[in-house]
PDB file of C-alpha atoms in Angstrom:
ATOM      1  CA  MET R   1     111.017 131.113 107.174  1.00 46.00           C
ATOM      2  CA  ILE R   2     111.658 127.837 109.023  1.00 59.00           C
ATOM      3  CA  PRO R   3     113.135 128.786 112.443  1.00 69.00           C
ATOM      4  CA  TYR R   4     115.875 126.136 112.429  1.00 82.00           C
ATOM      5  CA  ASP R   5     119.497 126.599 111.392  1.00 94.00           C
ATOM      6  CA  LEU R   6     120.655 125.033 108.147  1.00 96.00           C
ATOM      7  CA  PRO R   7     122.702 122.162 109.670  1.00 96.00           C
ATOM      8  CA  ARG R   8     119.702 120.896 111.633  1.00 97.00           C
ATOM      9  CA  ARG R   9     117.413 121.265 108.621  1.00 97.00           C
ATOM     10  CA  ALA R  10     119.896 119.358 106.458  1.00 98.00           C
ATOM     11  CA  VAL R  11     120.117 116.562 109.021  1.00 98.00           C
ATOM     12  CA  ALA R  12     116.314 116.395 109.131  1.00 98.00           C
ATOM     13  CA  GLU R  13     116.231 116.087 105.337  1.00 98.00           C
ATOM     14  CA  ALA R  14     118.872 113.345 105.374  1.00 98.00           C
ATOM     15  CA  LEU R  15     117.109 111.473 108.188  1.00 98.00           C
ATOM     16  CA  GLY R  16     113.699 111.715 106.553  1.00 98.00           C
ATOM     17  CA  THR R  17     114.925 110.672 103.115  1.00 98.00           C
ATOM     18  CA  GLY R  18     116.921 107.829 104.653  1.00 98.00           C
ATOM     19  CA  LEU R  19     113.960 106.459 106.595  1.00 98.00           C
ATOM     20  CA  LEU R  20     111.732 106.807 103.546  1.00 98.00           C
ATOM     21  CA  VAL R  21     114.149 104.840 101.349  1.00 98.00           C
ATOM     22  CA  ALA R  22     114.715 102.246 104.082  1.00 98.00           C
ATOM     23  CA  THR R  23     110.938 101.765 104.139  1.00 98.00           C
ATOM     24  CA  VAL R  24     110.604 101.500 100.356  1.00 98.00           C
ATOM     25  CA  VAL R  25     113.529  99.101  99.948  1.00 98.00           C
ATOM     26  CA  GLY R  26     113.023  97.161 103.177  1.00 98.00           C
ATOM     27  CA  SER R  27     109.313  96.571 102.672  1.00 98.00           C
ATOM     28  CA  GLY R  28     110.036  95.471  99.110  1.00 97.00           C
ATOM     29  CA  ILE R  29     112.584  92.936 100.308  1.00 98.00           C
ATOM     30  CA  MET R  30     110.191  91.682 102.987  1.00 98.00           C
ATOM     31  CA  ALA R  31     107.357  91.420 100.484  1.00 96.00           C
ATOM     32  CA  GLU R  32     109.296  89.397  97.920  1.00 94.00           C
ATOM     33  CA  THR R  33     110.603  87.170 100.728  1.00 95.00           C
ATOM     34  CA  LEU R  34     107.114  86.366 102.002  1.00 96.00           C
ATOM     35  CA  THR R  35     105.193  85.972  98.746  1.00 95.00           C
ATOM     36  CA  HIS R  36     105.593  85.295  95.046  1.00 94.00           C
ATOM     37  CA  ASP R  37     102.348  87.152  94.336  1.00 96.00           C
ATOM     38  CA  MET R  38     103.463  90.423  92.699  1.00 95.00           C
ATOM     39  CA  ALA R  39     100.199  92.215  93.455  1.00 96.00           C
ATOM     40  CA  LEU R  40     100.418  91.296  97.138  1.00 97.00           C
ATOM     41  CA  ALA R  41     104.091  92.316  97.259  1.00 96.00           C
ATOM     42  CA  LEU R  42     103.257  95.687  95.705  1.00 97.00           C
ATOM     43  CA  LEU R  43     100.410  96.163  98.179  1.00 97.00           C
ATOM     44  CA  GLY R  44     102.754  95.601 101.116  1.00 97.00           C
ATOM     45  CA  ASN R  45     105.311  97.983  99.628  1.00 97.00           C
ATOM     46  CA  THR R  46     102.597 100.586  99.038  1.00 98.00           C
ATOM     47  CA  LEU R  47     101.071 100.542 102.510  1.00 98.00           C
ATOM     48  CA  ALA R  48     104.420 100.777 104.268  1.00 98.00           C
ATOM     49  CA  THR R  49     105.560 103.701 102.111  1.00 98.00           C
ATOM     50  CA  GLY R  50     102.330 105.675 102.440  1.00 98.00           C
ATOM     51  CA  ALA R  51     102.245 105.193 106.207  1.00 98.00           C
ATOM     52  CA  MET R  52     105.878 106.222 106.640  1.00 98.00           C
ATOM     53  CA  LEU R  53     105.362 109.389 104.608  1.00 98.00           C
ATOM     54  CA  VAL R  54     102.595 110.506 106.965  1.00 98.00           C
ATOM     55  CA  VAL R  55     104.835 109.908 109.981  1.00 98.00           C
ATOM     56  CA  LEU R  56     107.955 111.573 108.559  1.00 98.00           C
ATOM     57  CA  ILE R  57     106.221 114.683 107.248  1.00 98.00           C
ATOM     58  CA  THR R  58     104.372 115.124 110.543  1.00 98.00           C
ATOM     59  CA  ILE R  59     107.444 114.918 112.764  1.00 98.00           C
ATOM     60  CA  LEU R  60     110.079 116.548 110.532  1.00 98.00           C
ATOM     61  CA  GLY R  61     107.961 119.074 108.658  1.00 97.00           C
ATOM     62  CA  PRO R  62     108.313 121.671 111.432  1.00 96.00           C
ATOM     63  CA  VAL R  63     112.119 121.308 111.284  1.00 96.00           C
ATOM     64  CA  SER R  64     113.002 121.358 107.575  1.00 97.00           C
ATOM     65  CA  GLY R  65     109.739 121.481 105.665  1.00 96.00           C
ATOM     66  CA  ALA R  66     110.008 117.716 105.080  1.00 97.00           C
ATOM     67  CA  HIS R  67     110.882 117.878 101.393  1.00 98.00           C
ATOM     68  CA  PHE R  68     112.858 114.592 101.244  1.00 98.00           C
ATOM     69  CA  ASN R  69     112.867 115.140  97.484  1.00 98.00           C
ATOM     70  CA  PRO R  70     115.145 117.249  95.236  1.00 98.00           C
ATOM     71  CA  ALA R  71     112.243 118.022  92.899  1.00 98.00           C
ATOM     72  CA  VAL R  72     110.214 119.431  95.784  1.00 98.00           C
ATOM     73  CA  SER R  73     113.176 121.452  97.083  1.00 98.00           C
ATOM     74  CA  LEU R  74     113.728 122.868  93.588  1.00 98.00           C
ATOM     75  CA  VAL R  75     110.080 123.936  93.400  1.00 98.00           C
ATOM     76  CA  PHE R  76     110.263 125.631  96.805  1.00 98.00           C
ATOM     77  CA  CYS R  77     113.462 127.382  95.757  1.00 97.00           C
ATOM     78  CA  LEU R  78     111.843 128.658  92.564  1.00 97.00           C
ATOM     79  CA  ASN R  79     108.762 129.934  94.408  1.00 95.00           C
ATOM     80  CA  ARG R  80     111.038 131.563  97.001  1.00 94.00           C
ATOM     81  CA  SER R  81     109.949 129.417  99.939  1.00 95.00           C
ATOM     82  CA  LEU R  82     113.501 128.028 100.228  1.00 97.00           C
ATOM     83  CA  PRO R  83     116.466 130.421  99.963  1.00 96.00           C
ATOM     84  CA  PRO R  84     118.679 129.541  96.967  1.00 97.00           C
ATOM     85  CA  ARG R  85     121.732 129.431  99.228  1.00 97.00           C
ATOM     86  CA  ASP R  86     120.125 126.560 101.176  1.00 97.00           C
ATOM     87  CA  LEU R  87     119.254 124.424  98.138  1.00 98.00           C
ATOM     88  CA  PRO R  88     122.683 122.707  97.755  1.00 98.00           C
ATOM     89  CA  ALA R  89     122.628 121.568 101.396  1.00 98.00           C
ATOM     90  CA  TYR R  90     119.125 120.146 100.963  1.00 98.00           C
ATOM     91  CA  LEU R  91     120.101 118.277  97.793  1.00 98.00           C
ATOM     92  CA  VAL R  92     123.280 116.781  99.280  1.00 98.00           C
ATOM     93  CA  ALA R  93     121.372 115.724 102.404  1.00 98.00           C
ATOM     94  CA  GLN R  94     118.599 114.091 100.395  1.00 98.00           C
ATOM     95  CA  PHE R  95     120.875 112.101  98.091  1.00 98.00           C
ATOM     96  CA  ALA R  96     123.190 111.059 100.939  1.00 98.00           C
ATOM     97  CA  GLY R  97     120.256 110.149 103.169  1.00 98.00           C
ATOM     98  CA  GLY R  98     118.649 108.101 100.413  1.00 98.00           C
ATOM     99  CA  ILE R  99     121.787 106.044  99.840  1.00 98.00           C
ATOM    100  CA  ALA R 100     122.129 105.538 103.602  1.00 98.00           C
ATOM    101  CA  GLY R 101     118.530 104.278 103.627  1.00 98.00           C
ATOM    102  CA  THR R 102     119.357 101.619 101.049  1.00 98.00           C
ATOM    103  CA  VAL R 103     122.397 100.571 103.085  1.00 98.00           C
ATOM    104  CA  ALA R 104     120.264 100.324 106.235  1.00 98.00           C
ATOM    105  CA  ALA R 105     117.634  98.187 104.498  1.00 98.00           C
ATOM    106  CA  HIS R 106     120.297  95.827 103.129  1.00 98.00           C
ATOM    107  CA  LEU R 107     121.949  95.449 106.527  1.00 98.00           C
ATOM    108  CA  MET R 108     118.612  94.662 108.171  1.00 98.00           C
ATOM    109  CA  PHE R 109     118.044  91.804 105.713  1.00 98.00           C
ATOM    110  CA  ALA R 110     121.661  90.546 105.687  1.00 97.00           C
ATOM    111  CA  LEU R 111     122.243  91.583 102.072  1.00 98.00           C
ATOM    112  CA  PRO R 112     125.400  93.124 100.592  1.00 97.00           C
ATOM    113  CA  VAL R 113     125.788  96.746 101.670  1.00 97.00           C
ATOM    114  CA  LEU R 114     125.093  97.972  98.135  1.00 97.00           C
ATOM    115  CA  GLU R 115     124.137  96.245  94.882  1.00 97.00           C
ATOM    116  CA  ILE R 116     123.624  97.329  91.293  1.00 97.00           C
ATOM    117  CA  ALA R 117     119.966  97.048  90.369  1.00 98.00           C
ATOM    118  CA  THR R 118     118.957  95.033  87.316  1.00 97.00           C
ATOM    119  CA  ASN R 119     115.215  95.838  87.238  1.00 96.00           C
ATOM    120  CA  LEU R 120     114.317  97.229  83.799  1.00 97.00           C
ATOM    121  CA  ARG R 121     112.299 100.464  84.085  1.00 97.00           C
ATOM    122  CA  THR R 122     112.420 102.471  80.872  1.00 97.00           C
ATOM    123  CA  GLY R 123     110.344 103.606  77.914  1.00 97.00           C
ATOM    124  CA  PRO R 124     107.824 106.383  77.140  1.00 97.00           C
ATOM    125  CA  ALA R 125     105.092 104.907  79.347  1.00 98.00           C
ATOM    126  CA  GLN R 126     107.418 104.784  82.360  1.00 98.00           C
ATOM    127  CA  TRP R 127     108.706 108.303  81.734  1.00 98.00           C
ATOM    128  CA  PHE R 128     105.226 109.742  81.263  1.00 98.00           C
ATOM    129  CA  SER R 129     104.149 107.980  84.449  1.00 98.00           C
ATOM    130  CA  GLU R 130     106.914 109.780  86.323  1.00 98.00           C
ATOM    131  CA  VAL R 131     105.842 113.119  84.873  1.00 98.00           C
ATOM    132  CA  VAL R 132     102.288 112.453  86.074  1.00 98.00           C
ATOM    133  CA  ALA R 133     103.394 111.128  89.480  1.00 98.00           C
ATOM    134  CA  THR R 134     105.686 114.054  90.261  1.00 98.00           C
ATOM    135  CA  PHE R 135     103.226 116.582  88.879  1.00 98.00           C
ATOM    136  CA  GLY R 136     100.554 115.156  91.158  1.00 98.00           C
ATOM    137  CA  LEU R 137     102.830 115.076  94.193  1.00 98.00           C
ATOM    138  CA  VAL R 138     103.918 118.709  93.818  1.00 98.00           C
ATOM    139  CA  ALA R 139     100.363 119.847  93.036  1.00 98.00           C
ATOM    140  CA  VAL R 140      99.066 118.128  96.170  1.00 98.00           C
ATOM    141  CA  ILE R 141     101.773 119.731  98.308  1.00 98.00           C
ATOM    142  CA  LEU R 142     101.227 123.248  96.948  1.00 98.00           C
ATOM    143  CA  ALA R 143      97.434 123.060  97.185  1.00 97.00           C
ATOM    144  CA  GLY R 144      97.614 121.467 100.628  1.00 97.00           C
ATOM    145  CA  LEU R 145      99.861 124.244 101.913  1.00 97.00           C
ATOM    146  CA  ARG R 146      97.485 126.819 100.438  1.00 95.00           C
ATOM    147  CA  PHE R 147      94.243 125.415 101.861  1.00 96.00           C
ATOM    148  CA  GLU R 148      94.883 122.896 104.671  1.00 95.00           C
ATOM    149  CA  ARG R 149      98.460 122.918 105.922  1.00 95.00           C
ATOM    150  CA  ARG R 150      97.841 120.465 108.769  1.00 96.00           C
ATOM    151  CA  ALA R 151      96.514 117.864 106.327  1.00 98.00           C
ATOM    152  CA  VAL R 152      99.630 117.842 104.115  1.00 98.00           C
ATOM    153  CA  PRO R 153     101.189 114.690 105.688  1.00 98.00           C
ATOM    154  CA  TRP R 154      98.014 112.732 105.000  1.00 98.00           C
ATOM    155  CA  LEU R 155      97.498 114.240 101.564  1.00 98.00           C
ATOM    156  CA  VAL R 156     101.014 113.271 100.462  1.00 98.00           C
ATOM    157  CA  GLY R 157     100.825 109.797 102.012  1.00 98.00           C
ATOM    158  CA  LEU R 158      97.460 109.102 100.391  1.00 98.00           C
ATOM    159  CA  PHE R 159      98.518 110.445  96.999  1.00 98.00           C
ATOM    160  CA  ILE R 160     101.647 108.281  96.890  1.00 98.00           C
ATOM    161  CA  THR R 161      99.631 105.262  98.061  1.00 98.00           C
ATOM    162  CA  ALA R 162      97.248 105.776  95.153  1.00 98.00           C
ATOM    163  CA  ALA R 163      99.979 106.628  92.648  1.00 98.00           C
ATOM    164  CA  TYR R 164     101.804 103.353  93.360  1.00 98.00           C
ATOM    165  CA  TRP R 165      98.831 101.698  91.682  1.00 98.00           C
ATOM    166  CA  PHE R 166      97.661 104.059  88.956  1.00 98.00           C
ATOM    167  CA  THR R 167     101.092 104.794  87.411  1.00 98.00           C
ATOM    168  CA  ALA R 168     103.036 102.279  85.340  1.00 97.00           C
ATOM    169  CA  SER R 169     106.257 103.294  87.105  1.00 97.00           C
ATOM    170  CA  THR R 170     104.816 102.789  90.630  1.00 96.00           C
ATOM    171  CA  SER R 171     105.420 106.482  91.305  1.00 96.00           C
ATOM    172  CA  PHE R 172     109.053 107.065  92.218  1.00 97.00           C
ATOM    173  CA  ALA R 173     108.410 110.838  91.901  1.00 98.00           C
ATOM    174  CA  ASN R 174     111.739 111.609  93.599  1.00 98.00           C
ATOM    175  CA  PRO R 175     115.251 111.820  92.075  1.00 98.00           C
ATOM    176  CA  ALA R 176     117.008 111.045  95.384  1.00 98.00           C
ATOM    177  CA  VAL R 177     114.850 107.969  95.944  1.00 98.00           C
ATOM    178  CA  ALA R 178     115.451 106.872  92.343  1.00 98.00           C
ATOM    179  CA  VAL R 179     119.227 107.053  92.794  1.00 98.00           C
ATOM    180  CA  ALA R 180     119.012 105.178  96.092  1.00 98.00           C
ATOM    181  CA  ARG R 181     116.848 102.487  94.480  1.00 98.00           C
ATOM    182  CA  SER R 182     119.456 101.960  91.758  1.00 98.00           C
ATOM    183  CA  LEU R 183     121.709 100.556  94.493  1.00 98.00           C
ATOM    184  CA  THR R 184     119.468  97.637  95.441  1.00 98.00           C
ATOM    185  CA  ASP R 185     118.874  94.579  93.274  1.00 97.00           C
ATOM    186  CA  SER R 186     115.590  93.834  94.978  1.00 97.00           C
ATOM    187  CA  PHE R 187     111.865  94.350  94.414  1.00 96.00           C
ATOM    188  CA  SER R 188     112.086  98.155  94.368  1.00 97.00           C
ATOM    189  CA  GLY R 189     115.279  98.544  92.330  1.00 98.00           C
ATOM    190  CA  ILE R 190     115.861 100.432  89.077  1.00 98.00           C
ATOM    191  CA  ARG R 191     118.777  99.935  86.691  1.00 98.00           C
ATOM    192  CA  PRO R 192     121.305 102.780  86.843  1.00 98.00           C
ATOM    193  CA  ALA R 193     121.020 103.038  83.054  1.00 98.00           C
ATOM    194  CA  ASP R 194     117.336 103.970  83.475  1.00 98.00           C
ATOM    195  CA  LEU R 195     117.910 106.755  85.991  1.00 98.00           C
ATOM    196  CA  ALA R 196     118.364 109.636  83.541  1.00 98.00           C
ATOM    197  CA  GLY R 197     114.938 109.172  81.957  1.00 98.00           C
ATOM    198  CA  PHE R 198     113.258 108.982  85.361  1.00 98.00           C
ATOM    199  CA  ILE R 199     115.016 112.046  86.780  1.00 98.00           C
ATOM    200  CA  VAL R 200     114.328 114.208  83.733  1.00 98.00           C
ATOM    201  CA  ALA R 201     110.664 113.167  83.796  1.00 98.00           C
ATOM    202  CA  GLU R 202     110.388 113.892  87.534  1.00 98.00           C
ATOM    203  CA  LEU R 203     111.869 117.363  87.216  1.00 98.00           C
ATOM    204  CA  LEU R 204     109.624 118.110  84.242  1.00 98.00           C
ATOM    205  CA  GLY R 205     106.536 117.037  86.168  1.00 98.00           C
ATOM    206  CA  ALA R 206     107.551 119.199  89.141  1.00 98.00           C
ATOM    207  CA  LEU R 207     108.070 122.279  86.966  1.00 98.00           C
ATOM    208  CA  ILE R 208     104.735 121.801  85.187  1.00 98.00           C
ATOM    209  CA  ALA R 209     103.014 121.562  88.569  1.00 98.00           C
ATOM    210  CA  LEU R 210     104.751 124.724  89.792  1.00 98.00           C
ATOM    211  CA  ALA R 211     103.626 126.656  86.721  1.00 97.00           C
ATOM    212  CA  LEU R 212     100.035 125.413  86.720  1.00 97.00           C
ATOM    213  CA  MET R 213      99.435 125.623  90.465  1.00 97.00           C
ATOM    214  CA  GLY R 214     101.111 129.015  90.637  1.00 95.00           C
ATOM    215  CA  TRP R 215      98.398 130.275  88.298  1.00 95.00           C
ATOM    216  CA  LEU R 216      95.557 128.193  89.688  1.00 95.00           C
ATOM    217  CA  LEU R 217      96.170 129.122  93.334  1.00 94.00           C
ATOM    218  CA  ARG R 218      96.704 132.864  92.881  1.00 87.00           C
ATOM    219  CA  PRO R 219      94.762 134.606  95.681  1.00 80.00           C
ATOM    220  CA  GLU R 220      92.692 136.701  93.275  1.00 68.00           C
ATOM    221  CA  THR R 221      91.695 133.552  91.365  1.00 56.00           C
ATOM    222  CA  ILE R 222      90.522 131.868  94.564  1.00 57.00           C
ATOM    223  CA  GLU R 223      88.615 134.946  95.740  1.00 55.00           C
ATOM    224  CA  GLN R 224      86.786 135.318  92.433  1.00 54.00           C
ATOM    225  CA  SER R 225      85.674 131.688  92.537  1.00 54.00           C
ATOM    226  CA  GLU R 226      84.118 131.921  96.008  1.00 55.00           C
ATOM    227  CA  PRO R 227      80.280 132.049  96.118  1.00 51.00           C
ATOM    228  CA  LEU R 228      78.826 135.529  96.537  1.00 46.00           C
ATOM    229  CA  LYS R 229      77.451 136.112  99.995  1.00 47.00           C
ATOM    230  CA  ALA R 230      74.135 137.832 100.474  1.00 44.00           C
ATOM    231  CA  LYS R 231      74.371 141.250 102.001  1.00 42.00           C
ATOM    232  CA  PRO R 232      72.774 141.621 105.451  1.00 42.00           C
TER     233      PRO R 232
END
């Protein structure tokens, strides 16, 4: 059990999600301001996001668990790592923090406080990409916590860095971030009309990861797979 009271954990979740979204949106705005090369803009967006994830999970993980993601909080609630009574506070903090992150990014670049995104992101390929991205994210977190807890910030940051490039959707993998990105008409935006497909796909990917990794990482499964040691 995380030894911090719920208000402080909720604030940590809001702060972390806000800084993550500010990084995603702000680096996207900076990238499209500096270059018309889409690949270079995506690279800048990717590196900033991956780096920020490592920082945020490292410094806020000991406070709240550093979920910053409703899909991750749902998984931890279902596997009993997060008490069900705490889940609503986590979700409210994450969505509110994400929207605040978009506002902060817009203010830093002298844009309107909020905008309605017009970037088209829909279709089976995009939805399947979000299933894969969120599945991978949750699988990495669960396996990292099982085998190398201290490496989790780097594992998550590196996975998202890679997933920006190997998924057609650029790996949102986070319902709170998706909602926040619907409020910016910039490089990282997503039309509000496309949100439902993304969120359903993200939750589906998270639940598939929970089911598969719950079986794959069972202690008896791990023990049976270890090499036999010679008796002295």
